[in-house]
Short mmCIF file of C-alpha atoms and ligand atoms in Angstrom, two decimals:
data_model
loop_
_atom_site.label_atom_id
_atom_site.label_comp_id
_atom_site.label_asym_id
_atom_site.label_seq_id
_atom_site.Cartn_x
_atom_site.Cartn_y
_atom_site.Cartn_z
CA MET A 1 -62.89 11.75 -44.23
CA THR A 2 -62.70 15.46 -43.56
CA THR A 3 -60.14 16.99 -41.29
CA ARG A 4 -60.90 18.03 -37.75
CA LEU A 5 -59.10 21.34 -37.48
CA ALA A 6 -58.02 23.19 -34.36
CA ILE A 7 -56.73 26.76 -34.46
CA VAL A 8 -54.50 27.81 -31.57
CA MET A 9 -54.07 31.50 -30.84
CA PRO A 10 -51.68 32.68 -28.09
CA CYS A 11 -52.85 35.95 -26.54
CA TYR A 12 -51.00 38.29 -24.24
CA ASN A 13 -52.87 41.49 -23.41
CA GLU A 14 -54.77 41.38 -26.68
CA GLU A 15 -58.11 42.86 -25.57
CA GLU A 16 -58.11 45.30 -28.50
CA VAL A 17 -57.92 42.63 -31.20
CA LEU A 18 -59.48 39.53 -29.65
CA PRO A 19 -63.16 40.17 -30.47
CA GLU A 20 -62.24 40.77 -34.12
CA SER A 21 -59.83 37.80 -34.29
CA GLY A 22 -62.46 35.56 -32.72
CA ARG A 23 -65.12 36.76 -35.15
CA ARG A 24 -62.91 36.16 -38.20
CA LEU A 25 -61.85 32.68 -37.09
CA VAL A 26 -65.39 31.55 -36.29
CA GLU A 27 -66.50 32.86 -39.67
CA LEU A 28 -63.67 30.96 -41.34
CA LEU A 29 -64.47 27.68 -39.59
CA ASN A 30 -68.16 28.02 -40.47
CA ARG A 31 -67.31 28.60 -44.10
CA LEU A 32 -64.79 25.72 -44.28
CA GLN A 33 -67.27 23.38 -42.65
CA ASN A 34 -70.03 24.41 -45.05
CA ASP A 35 -67.65 23.73 -47.94
CA ASN A 36 -66.88 20.30 -46.44
CA VAL A 37 -63.19 21.10 -46.09
CA ILE A 38 -63.17 20.48 -42.33
CA ALA A 39 -65.15 18.27 -39.98
CA ALA A 40 -67.84 19.34 -37.54
CA GLY A 41 -65.77 19.13 -34.34
CA SER A 42 -63.27 21.77 -35.50
CA LEU A 43 -62.49 24.40 -32.91
CA ILE A 44 -60.57 27.50 -31.94
CA CYS A 45 -58.44 27.51 -28.82
CA PHE A 46 -57.32 30.82 -27.31
CA VAL A 47 -54.40 30.59 -24.90
CA ASP A 48 -54.23 33.44 -22.42
CA ASP A 49 -50.56 33.83 -21.56
CA GLY A 50 -51.04 35.48 -18.16
CA SER A 51 -52.60 38.69 -19.49
CA THR A 52 -53.24 41.56 -17.12
CA ASP A 53 -56.04 43.14 -19.16
CA GLN A 54 -59.51 41.87 -20.12
CA THR A 55 -58.16 39.13 -22.43
CA TRP A 56 -59.35 36.18 -20.32
CA GLU A 57 -62.78 37.70 -19.77
CA ILE A 58 -63.17 38.12 -23.53
CA ILE A 59 -62.05 34.53 -24.13
CA GLN A 60 -64.53 33.29 -21.52
CA SER A 61 -67.42 35.12 -23.08
CA LEU A 62 -66.44 33.94 -26.57
CA ALA A 63 -66.26 30.35 -25.30
CA LEU A 64 -69.61 30.53 -23.64
CA THR A 65 -71.38 31.97 -26.65
CA GLU A 66 -69.61 30.08 -29.45
CA SER A 67 -69.56 26.30 -29.29
CA ARG A 68 -66.42 26.21 -31.44
CA VAL A 69 -64.34 28.27 -29.03
CA CYS A 70 -62.39 27.05 -26.03
CA GLY A 71 -59.86 28.81 -23.86
CA ILE A 72 -56.82 27.96 -21.81
CA LYS A 73 -55.45 30.32 -19.21
CA LEU A 74 -51.84 29.93 -18.16
CA SER A 75 -51.09 30.74 -14.53
CA CYS A 76 -48.68 33.53 -15.49
CA ASN A 77 -46.90 34.99 -18.49
CA ARG A 78 -44.61 32.27 -19.91
CA GLY A 79 -43.89 33.81 -23.29
CA HIS A 80 -45.22 33.32 -26.79
CA GLN A 81 -43.49 30.00 -27.51
CA SER A 82 -44.67 28.30 -24.32
CA ALA A 83 -48.21 29.63 -24.73
CA LEU A 84 -48.28 28.32 -28.25
CA LEU A 85 -47.02 24.90 -27.17
CA ALA A 86 -49.55 24.76 -24.33
CA GLY A 87 -52.34 25.15 -26.88
CA VAL A 88 -50.88 22.75 -29.44
CA LEU A 89 -50.26 19.98 -26.91
CA THR A 90 -53.66 20.40 -25.29
CA VAL A 91 -56.22 20.64 -28.06
CA GLU A 92 -57.67 17.80 -30.05
CA GLY A 93 -57.72 17.72 -33.82
CA ASP A 94 -56.22 16.03 -36.86
CA ALA A 95 -54.47 19.24 -37.82
CA ILE A 96 -53.55 22.20 -35.65
CA VAL A 97 -52.90 25.68 -37.01
CA THR A 98 -51.13 28.25 -34.85
CA ILE A 99 -51.64 31.92 -35.58
CA ASP A 100 -50.89 35.19 -33.76
CA ALA A 101 -53.76 37.11 -32.24
CA ASP A 102 -52.99 40.41 -33.95
CA LEU A 103 -54.27 39.35 -37.41
CA GLN A 104 -50.93 40.11 -39.08
CA ASP A 105 -51.05 36.66 -40.63
CA ASP A 106 -53.67 36.03 -43.28
CA VAL A 107 -56.54 34.02 -41.81
CA ASN A 108 -57.58 33.02 -45.34
CA ALA A 109 -54.28 31.16 -45.87
CA ILE A 110 -55.56 28.55 -43.39
CA GLU A 111 -57.82 27.00 -46.04
CA GLU A 112 -54.85 26.41 -48.34
CA MET A 113 -52.90 24.97 -45.39
CA VAL A 114 -55.67 22.46 -44.68
CA ARG A 115 -55.83 21.48 -48.33
CA ARG A 116 -52.08 20.85 -48.38
CA PHE A 117 -52.46 18.75 -45.22
CA GLN A 118 -55.15 16.71 -46.96
CA GLN A 119 -52.75 16.17 -49.86
CA GLY A 120 -50.40 14.41 -47.42
CA PHE A 121 -48.20 17.11 -45.88
CA ASP A 122 -47.78 16.87 -42.11
CA ILE A 123 -46.32 20.34 -41.78
CA VAL A 124 -47.39 23.44 -43.69
CA TYR A 125 -45.41 26.62 -43.10
CA GLY A 126 -47.03 30.01 -43.54
CA VAL A 127 -44.38 32.05 -45.31
CA ARG A 128 -44.73 35.79 -45.79
CA ARG A 129 -44.34 36.97 -49.34
CA SER A 130 -42.86 40.32 -48.47
CA ARG A 131 -41.94 42.22 -45.36
CA ALA A 132 -43.17 45.53 -46.69
CA THR A 133 -45.23 46.27 -43.59
CA ASP A 134 -42.33 45.72 -41.16
CA THR A 135 -40.07 48.55 -40.11
CA THR A 136 -36.73 48.72 -41.93
CA PHE A 137 -34.98 47.73 -38.72
CA LYS A 138 -37.15 44.67 -38.14
CA ARG A 139 -36.84 43.61 -41.77
CA SER A 140 -33.07 43.92 -42.06
CA SER A 141 -32.35 42.46 -38.62
CA ALA A 142 -34.65 39.50 -39.34
CA GLN A 143 -32.98 38.87 -42.70
CA ALA A 144 -29.50 38.97 -41.18
CA TYR A 145 -30.60 36.73 -38.34
CA TYR A 146 -32.11 34.04 -40.59
CA LYS A 147 -28.92 34.02 -42.65
CA LEU A 148 -26.83 33.69 -39.50
CA LEU A 149 -28.99 30.83 -38.21
CA ARG A 150 -28.67 28.95 -41.48
CA LEU A 151 -24.94 29.56 -41.59
CA MET A 152 -24.75 28.00 -38.15
CA GLY A 153 -26.55 24.89 -39.28
CA ALA A 154 -30.10 25.44 -37.96
CA LYS A 155 -32.76 24.55 -40.54
CA VAL A 156 -35.10 27.52 -40.53
CA VAL A 157 -37.58 28.47 -43.20
CA TYR A 158 -36.93 32.02 -44.35
CA GLY A 159 -39.92 34.34 -43.89
CA HIS A 160 -41.72 31.88 -41.63
CA ALA A 161 -42.50 32.69 -38.01
CA ASP A 162 -45.09 30.78 -36.00
CA PHE A 163 -47.98 30.64 -38.45
CA ARG A 164 -48.08 26.96 -39.39
CA LEU A 165 -50.15 23.81 -39.61
CA LEU A 166 -49.07 20.67 -37.79
CA GLY A 167 -50.66 17.31 -38.39
CA ARG A 168 -51.37 15.02 -35.46
CA ARG A 169 -48.19 12.99 -36.14
CA ALA A 170 -46.07 16.12 -36.01
CA VAL A 171 -47.75 17.29 -32.80
CA GLU A 172 -47.15 13.97 -31.09
CA SER A 173 -43.50 14.12 -32.15
CA LEU A 174 -43.24 17.66 -30.85
CA ARG A 175 -44.49 16.39 -27.49
CA GLU A 176 -41.28 14.36 -27.20
CA TYR A 177 -39.16 17.52 -27.08
CA SER A 178 -38.72 18.36 -23.44
CA GLU A 179 -36.51 21.42 -23.74
CA VAL A 180 -37.40 24.51 -21.79
CA ASN A 181 -35.78 27.05 -24.13
CA LEU A 182 -38.26 26.70 -26.91
CA PHE A 183 -37.54 27.89 -30.42
CA LEU A 184 -40.32 26.20 -32.34
CA ARG A 185 -39.35 27.47 -35.78
CA GLY A 186 -36.06 25.62 -35.33
CA ILE A 187 -37.58 22.45 -33.84
CA VAL A 188 -40.41 21.92 -36.34
CA PRO A 189 -38.17 21.50 -39.43
CA GLN A 190 -36.21 18.89 -37.42
CA LEU A 191 -39.30 16.68 -37.13
CA GLY A 192 -38.65 15.66 -40.70
CA PHE A 193 -42.19 14.87 -41.85
CA PRO A 194 -43.30 15.92 -45.34
CA ALA A 195 -43.53 19.70 -45.32
CA THR A 196 -44.60 22.43 -47.68
CA ALA A 197 -45.32 26.16 -47.55
CA VAL A 198 -48.15 28.51 -48.39
CA TYR A 199 -47.43 32.15 -49.10
CA TYR A 200 -49.33 35.15 -47.78
CA ASP A 201 -48.96 38.90 -47.37
CA ARG A 202 -48.31 40.00 -43.83
CA VAL A 203 -50.19 43.12 -42.87
CA LYS A 204 -49.89 45.58 -40.00
CA ARG A 205 -51.14 44.71 -36.52
CA PHE A 206 -54.95 45.11 -36.45
CA ALA A 207 -54.88 46.98 -33.13
CA GLY A 208 -52.78 47.32 -29.99
CA VAL A 209 -49.00 47.31 -29.77
CA SER A 210 -46.37 44.61 -30.31
CA LYS A 211 -45.88 42.28 -27.36
CA TYR A 212 -42.36 41.57 -28.54
CA PRO A 213 -40.14 44.43 -27.38
CA LEU A 214 -36.49 44.43 -28.47
CA ARG A 215 -35.39 42.71 -25.25
CA ARG A 216 -37.69 39.72 -25.88
CA MET A 217 -36.76 39.57 -29.54
CA LEU A 218 -33.07 39.42 -28.61
CA GLY A 219 -33.81 36.69 -26.06
CA LEU A 220 -35.57 34.59 -28.70
CA ALA A 221 -32.75 35.24 -31.16
CA ILE A 222 -30.09 34.06 -28.69
CA ASP A 223 -32.22 31.02 -27.82
CA GLY A 224 -32.48 30.20 -31.51
CA ILE A 225 -28.72 30.14 -31.97
CA THR A 226 -27.68 28.46 -28.75
CA SER A 227 -30.44 25.83 -28.92
CA PHE A 228 -29.57 24.68 -32.40
CA SER A 229 -25.93 25.28 -33.02
CA ILE A 230 -22.61 24.60 -31.35
CA MET A 231 -20.97 26.77 -34.01
CA PRO A 232 -20.15 29.59 -31.54
CA LEU A 233 -18.09 27.11 -29.50
CA ARG A 234 -16.31 25.93 -32.65
CA LEU A 235 -15.60 29.53 -33.68
CA ILE A 236 -13.93 30.12 -30.33
CA SER A 237 -11.68 27.12 -30.87
CA ALA A 238 -10.86 28.34 -34.36
CA LEU A 239 -10.14 31.82 -33.03
CA GLY A 240 -7.88 30.29 -30.36
CA ILE A 241 -5.91 28.41 -33.00
CA VAL A 242 -5.53 31.54 -35.15
CA VAL A 243 -4.40 33.67 -32.20
CA CYS A 244 -1.92 30.99 -31.05
CA SER A 245 -0.47 30.71 -34.56
CA LEU A 246 -0.10 34.48 -34.73
CA SER A 247 1.72 34.57 -31.39
CA ILE A 248 4.13 31.86 -32.57
CA ALA A 249 4.77 33.84 -35.73
CA MET A 250 5.41 36.92 -33.58
CA VAL A 251 7.95 35.02 -31.45
CA VAL A 252 9.75 33.89 -34.62
CA TRP A 253 9.72 37.44 -35.98
CA VAL A 254 11.06 38.95 -32.73
CA THR A 255 13.82 36.30 -32.45
CA TYR A 256 14.80 36.92 -36.05
CA GLY A 257 14.84 40.69 -35.43
CA HIS A 258 16.94 40.30 -32.29
CA PHE A 259 19.62 37.94 -33.62
CA VAL A 260 19.77 38.78 -37.31
CA LEU A 261 18.60 42.35 -37.77
CA ASN A 262 19.61 43.49 -34.31
CA SER A 263 16.81 45.98 -34.50
CA THR A 264 14.25 45.11 -31.85
CA ILE A 265 13.06 48.05 -29.87
CA PRO A 266 11.32 46.84 -26.78
CA GLY A 267 8.14 48.85 -26.91
CA TRP A 268 5.08 49.55 -24.92
CA ALA A 269 2.66 48.53 -27.67
CA SER A 270 4.08 45.06 -28.15
CA SER A 271 3.59 44.20 -24.52
CA VAL A 272 0.39 46.04 -23.64
CA ILE A 273 -1.71 45.46 -26.78
CA PRO A 274 -1.54 41.64 -26.58
CA ILE A 275 -2.65 41.79 -22.96
CA TYR A 276 -5.77 43.71 -23.91
CA PHE A 277 -6.33 41.66 -27.03
CA LEU A 278 -6.08 38.31 -25.31
CA GLY A 279 -8.03 39.58 -22.32
CA GLY A 280 -10.86 40.59 -24.64
CA ILE A 281 -10.89 37.29 -26.47
CA GLN A 282 -10.89 35.36 -23.22
CA MET A 283 -13.80 37.30 -21.85
CA LEU A 284 -15.76 36.86 -25.04
CA SER A 285 -15.05 33.14 -25.00
CA ILE A 286 -16.06 32.76 -21.38
CA GLY A 287 -19.25 34.64 -22.17
CA VAL A 288 -20.18 32.30 -24.99
CA VAL A 289 -19.29 29.20 -22.97
CA GLY A 290 -21.34 30.66 -20.13
CA GLU A 291 -24.30 30.93 -22.47
CA TYR A 292 -24.21 27.18 -23.05
CA VAL A 293 -23.54 26.36 -19.42
CA ALA A 294 -26.60 28.41 -18.51
CA LYS A 295 -28.60 26.45 -21.03
CA VAL A 296 -27.47 23.10 -19.61
CA TYR A 297 -28.31 24.40 -16.16
CA LEU A 298 -31.82 25.37 -17.19
CA GLU A 299 -32.45 22.16 -19.10
CA THR A 300 -31.27 19.85 -16.31
CA LYS A 301 -33.88 21.31 -13.99
CA ARG A 302 -36.62 19.87 -16.20
CA ARG A 303 -39.01 22.48 -14.94
CA PRO A 304 -42.53 22.35 -16.30
CA ARG A 305 -42.98 24.87 -19.08
CA TYR A 306 -46.41 26.09 -18.08
CA PHE A 307 -49.35 25.48 -15.82
CA ILE A 308 -52.91 25.74 -16.95
CA GLU A 309 -54.92 27.63 -14.40
CA GLN A 310 -58.35 27.51 -15.99
CA THR A 311 -60.00 26.17 -19.09
CA VAL A 312 -63.30 27.12 -20.58
CA ARG A 313 -65.43 25.62 -23.31
CA ALA A 314 -69.01 25.40 -24.36
CA ALA A 315 -71.00 22.40 -23.13
CA SER A 316 -71.64 20.97 -26.57
CA THR A 317 -67.97 20.47 -27.48
CA GLU A 318 -66.60 16.96 -27.15
CA VAL A 319 -64.00 16.12 -24.54
CA GLY A 320 -60.69 15.22 -26.19
CA GLN A 321 -58.96 11.91 -25.83
CA HIS A 322 -55.95 13.50 -24.16
CA GLY A 323 -58.31 14.76 -21.54
CA ARG A 324 -56.40 17.94 -20.98
CA ILE A 325 -59.24 20.23 -21.85
CA PHE A 326 -61.80 19.72 -19.18
CA GLU A 327 -65.49 20.06 -19.40
CA GLN A 328 -67.88 20.42 -16.58
CA GLN A 329 -71.58 20.53 -17.12
CA ASP A 330 -74.14 21.75 -14.72
CA GLY A 331 -77.16 19.54 -14.06
CA ASP A 332 -79.17 21.41 -16.66
CA GLY A 333 -76.51 20.90 -19.30
CA SER A 334 -75.36 24.51 -19.44
CA SER A 335 -71.65 25.14 -19.63
CA ALA A 336 -69.49 26.15 -16.75
CA ILE A 337 -65.93 27.22 -16.22
CA GLU A 338 -63.72 24.85 -14.38
CA GLU A 339 -60.87 26.03 -12.25
CA ARG A 340 -57.96 23.81 -11.42
CA ILE A 341 -54.23 23.87 -11.60
CA THR A 342 -52.84 21.17 -13.80
CA PRO A 343 -49.12 20.61 -14.25
CA LEU A 344 -48.42 19.14 -17.65
CA PRO A 345 -45.53 16.78 -18.25
N1 UDP B 1 -47.59 36.69 -27.08
C1 UDP B 1 -47.77 35.80 -26.03
N2 UDP B 1 -47.00 35.94 -24.91
C2 UDP B 1 -46.04 36.92 -24.80
C3 UDP B 1 -45.85 37.79 -25.91
C4 UDP B 1 -46.64 37.65 -27.03
O1 UDP B 1 -48.62 34.92 -26.09
O2 UDP B 1 -45.38 36.97 -23.76
C5 UDP B 1 -48.44 36.54 -28.28
C6 UDP B 1 -49.17 37.80 -28.72
O3 UDP B 1 -50.39 37.96 -28.03
C7 UDP B 1 -49.37 37.54 -30.20
C8 UDP B 1 -48.12 36.73 -30.57
O4 UDP B 1 -47.60 36.23 -29.34
O5 UDP B 1 -50.50 36.74 -30.45
C9 UDP B 1 -47.08 37.54 -31.30
O6 UDP B 1 -46.83 38.76 -30.63
P1 UDP B 1 -46.76 40.14 -31.39
O7 UDP B 1 -47.72 40.16 -32.52
O8 UDP B 1 -46.89 41.24 -30.39
O9 UDP B 1 -45.26 40.09 -31.95
P2 UDP B 1 -44.70 40.84 -33.28
O10 UDP B 1 -45.64 40.47 -34.39
O11 UDP B 1 -44.71 42.28 -32.96
O12 UDP B 1 -43.34 40.25 -33.44
MG1 MG B 2 -47.58 40.53 -34.48
#
């Protein structure tokens, strides 16, 4: 039995690259189907993450001209991770590949991913062979960050971002995670199903600019640490113990100096420096604790992660069993775009 493949592509203001990305993916699916690697119902699902440019219009026209293409439009910009999840949890397929719209990841690696899936792996990570095309800053900060994450106990795959294949079992398991602060590259390795990696060379963005400015990257980085590790809290406790021990040692030293050496000079430094030092540590600690409290606060709200505003697909495509991609046919069988707001669990 061949695999029914779905490719999910999150898009935020990607009008410059979308026509080319769509063309390459359709070409790939046609080729894989001709080679009998994938089944006939395989499709491509573009998720418009609240774009303000022509992205949705391009997706609509692709969907109406290509039977393999469908589109999901989120009601507003919810971020890369949520857009990606919206696509993965919505589309049908035995295996779902997620890939960025900018063609930095190698589309041709998808074939190898599918083959690995057919060999029995539920999860296939796309791992970049080198980071030669990244800026020095991005490369070194990413390396340091992955090391830090691992040190803190999160299982992340070095060199892997969000280019991966998930089998149906893995997707259904992912559905069970209800957290709002999504850091998929930390969650997926936790699923525990058989996993492997395929390697590819990451190239420069095909067109347009990065949709991940420093502020967003930092946000994702902080989410990654605080969602997967309580190590910062432990470090605070350890720091507290060290500082307390030092203060006790200082008391002993001062007492010794006073009674035995008779040489204590009551000084400004010894009284003012500890005030600043401890004040700093306390503020830092409160900040880190606050980070976790904020997380608990956000998670307890159980807010939905996204709303689908519109979906589009060609008339000939089958309706999935989860029924979350809708199809509406006109009397003459031509395709139409349906508009409705659908909160997902
Ligand atoms: N993206 C998204 N929502 C956002 C930001 C980005 O769906 O709020 C998508 C974007 O369209 C692209 C992917 O996430 O397909 C990765 O973004 P980008 O390539 O700009 O990130 P970089 O490669 O620069 O880290
Ligand atoms: Mg990119």
